[in-house]
């Protein structure tokens, strides 16, 4: 740290992403990336012409991509904001809407407390129930910005639409952010509620279900006035926040729905098979509707299982946080990768580590 840094900012805790090993010899099940490549149309679209066009700035209005996203979600382009990853959308939302404080769960996406601290916002932590479900009562009439992930990370559990409506209607003067990064893997989207509830911002991403984590494209859907607020921040920080190649890739991905539908079907079936196999081995596994499983075993701790798997060439995620210390989060890979995972876990349990 330099002696020039703003002293408050110098004390911020940084978000710690999952490992991204440089040698790539691991089976990588630790950061919830899609196990299949982007759609063929994405690969075709990133050609030499597209690269040559990099001398020009990208479209600051992100018009074509917003139109495609709007068409898919049956809304209008003015209801869509595109960010450099959904992390940027969340970042802007905390900055613009969080003044009265933000309320989120004790076990959820680790970036929420980081954004709250960045903007020095009051934080109210609402502990999940014992079974890791959200108690809607914690959010009803709370008078703060609410941030909920559905499916939640790292549990994979979802919100009920009726509960979201209650939370929205009891907090008419505050924005409710529903983070749907994993919604395409089987959960119910709340996007249709953006038409009737001006305080709802649904946030989603191309990183998980569209195989474009490295492109950094996310989006928010909400009332046109909310979207204008987000654009105000974008246009006062980085008007060209989406680069040309990523925009082209995301556009092509939006045109390839049937490819993604098929791969997602495959992934969901792999998830259910893996979940059953883990349960047969004595694991407690949540009923995740995301592209990962959250699992704990009585005879081996989360950290020990993470390390034993890493020694065997498989990366999963372990969080050394209260309540979830005994768990690992396992991204769903290809069927072949999950077979290797299950075989290795079986050996680890038999050998005691
Ligand atoms: C992965 C993830 C994000 C961030 O995704 P990017 O679009 O890659 O920035 C946001 N929210 C949750 C819950 C996530 O798991």
Tab-separated table of N, CA, C and O and ligand atoms in Angstrom, residues 15 31-32 83-90 108-112 149-153 179-182 203-208 212-214 216-219 292 329, ligand 1:
chain	number	residue	atom	x	y	z
A	15	UNK	N	-12.531	-8.676	-2.355
A	15	UNK	CA	-13.188	-9.930	-2.712
A	15	UNK	C	-12.112	-10.926	-3.142
A	15	UNK	O	-11.176	-10.563	-3.864
A	31	UNK	N	-15.281	-22.470	-9.771
A	31	UNK	CA	-15.797	-21.101	-9.959
A	31	UNK	C	-17.071	-21.057	-10.804
A	31	UNK	O	-17.406	-20.003	-11.365
A	32	UNK	N	-17.770	-22.170	-10.884
A	32	UNK	CA	-19.105	-22.210	-11.499
A	32	UNK	C	-19.127	-21.784	-12.961
A	32	UNK	O	-20.133	-21.260	-13.458
A	83	UNK	N	-23.701	-4.517	-18.169
A	83	UNK	CA	-22.507	-4.187	-17.390
A	83	UNK	C	-21.331	-5.093	-17.724
A	83	UNK	O	-21.489	-6.153	-18.336
A	84	UNK	N	-20.156	-4.660	-17.300
A	84	UNK	CA	-18.933	-5.432	-17.480
A	84	UNK	C	-18.916	-6.540	-16.422
A	84	UNK	O	-18.289	-6.432	-15.370
A	85	UNK	N	-19.653	-7.598	-16.731
A	85	UNK	CA	-19.944	-8.623	-15.724
A	85	UNK	C	-21.101	-8.138	-14.873
A	85	UNK	O	-21.344	-6.922	-14.752
A	86	UNK	N	-21.846	-9.081	-14.275
A	86	UNK	CA	-22.924	-8.618	-13.402
A	86	UNK	C	-22.336	-7.990	-12.142
A	86	UNK	O	-23.005	-7.234	-11.445
A	87	UNK	N	-21.068	-8.273	-11.849
A	87	UNK	CA	-20.422	-7.590	-10.728
A	87	UNK	C	-20.480	-6.078	-10.902
A	87	UNK	O	-20.656	-5.340	-9.933
A	88	UNK	N	-20.338	-5.608	-12.151
A	88	UNK	CA	-20.400	-4.157	-12.355
A	88	UNK	C	-21.818	-3.640	-12.140
A	88	UNK	O	-22.023	-2.555	-11.584
A	89	UNK	N	-22.812	-4.412	-12.564
A	89	UNK	CA	-24.204	-4.002	-12.356
A	89	UNK	C	-24.477	-3.912	-10.852
A	89	UNK	O	-25.075	-2.950	-10.353
A	90	UNK	N	-24.036	-4.924	-10.108
A	90	UNK	CA	-24.228	-4.927	-8.654
A	90	UNK	C	-23.486	-3.752	-8.015
A	90	UNK	O	-24.029	-3.053	-7.143
A	108	UNK	N	-24.207	-15.866	1.489
A	108	UNK	CA	-24.614	-15.484	0.136
A	108	UNK	C	-23.372	-15.082	-0.640
A	108	UNK	O	-22.241	-15.342	-0.206
A	109	UNK	N	-23.569	-14.461	-1.794
A	109	UNK	CA	-22.452	-14.080	-2.660
A	109	UNK	C	-21.499	-13.132	-1.920
A	109	UNK	O	-21.917	-12.104	-1.393
A	110	UNK	N	-20.229	-13.489	-1.906
A	110	UNK	CA	-19.248	-12.783	-1.096
A	110	UNK	C	-18.932	-11.365	-1.530
A	110	UNK	O	-18.236	-10.629	-0.817
A	111	UNK	N	-19.427	-10.966	-2.700
A	111	UNK	CA	-19.142	-9.611	-3.158
A	111	UNK	C	-20.063	-8.568	-2.503
A	111	UNK	O	-19.733	-7.386	-2.452
A	112	UNK	N	-21.234	-8.988	-1.994
A	112	UNK	CA	-22.159	-7.987	-1.442
A	112	UNK	C	-21.532	-7.197	-0.287
A	112	UNK	O	-21.591	-5.963	-0.282
A	149	UNK	N	-29.889	-13.372	-3.701
A	149	UNK	CA	-29.543	-14.187	-4.861
A	149	UNK	C	-30.493	-15.376	-4.923
A	149	UNK	O	-30.747	-16.020	-3.914
A	150	UNK	N	-31.040	-15.630	-6.113
A	150	UNK	CA	-31.941	-16.775	-6.293
A	150	UNK	C	-31.703	-17.396	-7.673
A	150	UNK	O	-32.003	-16.758	-8.674
A	151	UNK	N	-31.157	-18.616	-7.719
A	151	UNK	CA	-30.622	-19.419	-6.615
A	151	UNK	C	-29.511	-18.687	-5.857
A	151	UNK	O	-28.757	-17.936	-6.443
A	152	UNK	N	-29.464	-18.982	-4.555
A	152	UNK	CA	-28.433	-18.362	-3.734
A	152	UNK	C	-27.099	-19.078	-3.945
A	152	UNK	O	-27.051	-20.255	-4.303
A	153	UNK	N	-26.022	-18.334	-3.714
A	153	UNK	CA	-24.685	-18.916	-3.700
A	153	UNK	C	-24.225	-18.902	-2.238
A	153	UNK	O	-24.433	-17.903	-1.567
A	179	UNK	N	-30.534	-11.271	-7.598
A	179	UNK	CA	-29.369	-11.687	-8.379
A	179	UNK	C	-29.654	-13.080	-8.944
A	179	UNK	O	-29.667	-14.067	-8.212
A	180	UNK	N	-29.884	-13.127	-10.250
A	180	UNK	CA	-30.277	-14.387	-10.896
A	180	UNK	C	-29.138	-14.987	-11.730
A	180	UNK	O	-29.368	-15.557	-12.795
A	181	UNK	N	-27.920	-14.891	-11.207
A	181	UNK	CA	-26.762	-15.402	-11.949
A	181	UNK	C	-26.951	-16.861	-12.376
A	181	UNK	O	-26.458	-17.273	-13.425
A	182	UNK	N	-27.694	-17.632	-11.572
A	182	UNK	CA	-27.811	-19.078	-11.838
A	182	UNK	C	-29.212	-19.498	-12.245
A	182	UNK	O	-29.529	-20.685	-12.260
A	203	UNK	N	-30.781	-8.927	-11.705
A	203	UNK	CA	-29.419	-8.908	-12.242
A	203	UNK	C	-29.058	-10.302	-12.729
A	203	UNK	O	-29.365	-11.298	-12.057
A	204	UNK	N	-28.460	-10.369	-13.901
A	204	UNK	CA	-28.044	-11.678	-14.399
A	204	UNK	C	-26.753	-11.553	-15.213
A	204	UNK	O	-26.188	-10.461	-15.320
A	205	UNK	N	-26.307	-12.646	-15.778
A	205	UNK	CA	-24.957	-12.671	-16.346
A	205	UNK	C	-24.824	-13.669	-17.491
A	205	UNK	O	-25.582	-14.636	-17.565
A	206	UNK	N	-23.856	-13.417	-18.353
A	206	UNK	CA	-23.482	-14.388	-19.391
A	206	UNK	C	-22.393	-15.343	-18.891
A	206	UNK	O	-21.941	-16.206	-19.627
A	207	UNK	N	-21.967	-15.167	-17.639
A	207	UNK	CA	-20.798	-15.914	-17.154
A	207	UNK	C	-21.095	-17.368	-16.837
A	207	UNK	O	-20.210	-18.214	-16.936
A	208	UNK	N	-22.311	-17.679	-16.409
A	208	UNK	CA	-22.574	-19.014	-15.910
A	208	UNK	C	-23.274	-19.865	-16.967
A	208	UNK	O	-22.724	-20.846	-17.422
A	212	UNK	N	-19.632	-17.563	-20.985
A	212	UNK	CA	-18.827	-16.396	-21.364
A	212	UNK	C	-18.227	-15.680	-20.149
A	212	UNK	O	-18.105	-14.454	-20.140
A	213	UNK	N	-17.812	-16.453	-19.148
A	213	UNK	CA	-17.267	-15.826	-17.931
A	213	UNK	C	-16.106	-14.892	-18.266
A	213	UNK	O	-15.976	-13.811	-17.697
A	214	UNK	N	-15.266	-15.303	-19.217
A	214	UNK	CA	-14.098	-14.493	-19.559
A	214	UNK	C	-14.426	-13.261	-20.378
A	214	UNK	O	-13.585	-12.365	-20.528
A	216	UNK	N	-16.893	-11.157	-19.632
A	216	UNK	CA	-17.352	-10.139	-18.684
A	216	UNK	C	-18.555	-9.375	-19.223
A	216	UNK	O	-18.450	-8.204	-19.617
A	217	UNK	N	-19.673	-10.037	-19.288
A	217	UNK	CA	-20.923	-9.379	-19.676
A	217	UNK	C	-22.019	-9.802	-18.702
A	217	UNK	O	-22.286	-10.988	-18.524
A	218	UNK	N	-22.639	-8.815	-18.078
A	218	UNK	CA	-23.784	-9.069	-17.205
A	218	UNK	C	-24.847	-8.040	-17.527
A	218	UNK	O	-24.620	-7.113	-18.306
A	219	UNK	N	-26.022	-8.182	-16.934
A	219	UNK	CA	-27.066	-7.206	-17.237
A	219	UNK	C	-28.045	-7.081	-16.078
A	219	UNK	O	-28.130	-7.954	-15.207
A	292	UNK	N	-24.090	-25.893	-9.495
A	292	UNK	CA	-23.139	-26.394	-8.498
A	292	UNK	C	-23.913	-27.137	-7.424
A	292	UNK	O	-25.145	-26.982	-7.293
A	329	UNK	N	-18.289	-26.504	-2.212
A	329	UNK	CA	-19.165	-26.186	-3.342
A	329	UNK	C	-18.514	-26.756	-4.597
A	329	UNK	O	-17.355	-26.451	-4.897
B	1	LIG	C1	-20.814	-15.418	-10.498
B	1	LIG	C2	-21.770	-14.533	-9.775
B	1	LIG	C3	-21.909	-13.187	-10.097
B	1	LIG	C4	-20.928	-12.449	-10.958
B	1	LIG	O1	-20.912	-12.790	-12.227
B	1	LIG	P1	-20.134	-11.955	-13.329
B	1	LIG	O2	-21.204	-11.642	-14.282
B	1	LIG	O3	-19.121	-12.897	-13.852
B	1	LIG	O4	-19.542	-10.710	-12.720
B	1	LIG	C5	-22.888	-12.446	-9.477
B	1	LIG	N1	-23.685	-12.992	-8.553
B	1	LIG	C6	-23.566	-14.273	-8.187
B	1	LIG	C7	-24.468	-14.825	-7.148
B	1	LIG	C8	-22.592	-15.077	-8.784
B	1	LIG	O5	-22.422	-16.327	-8.377
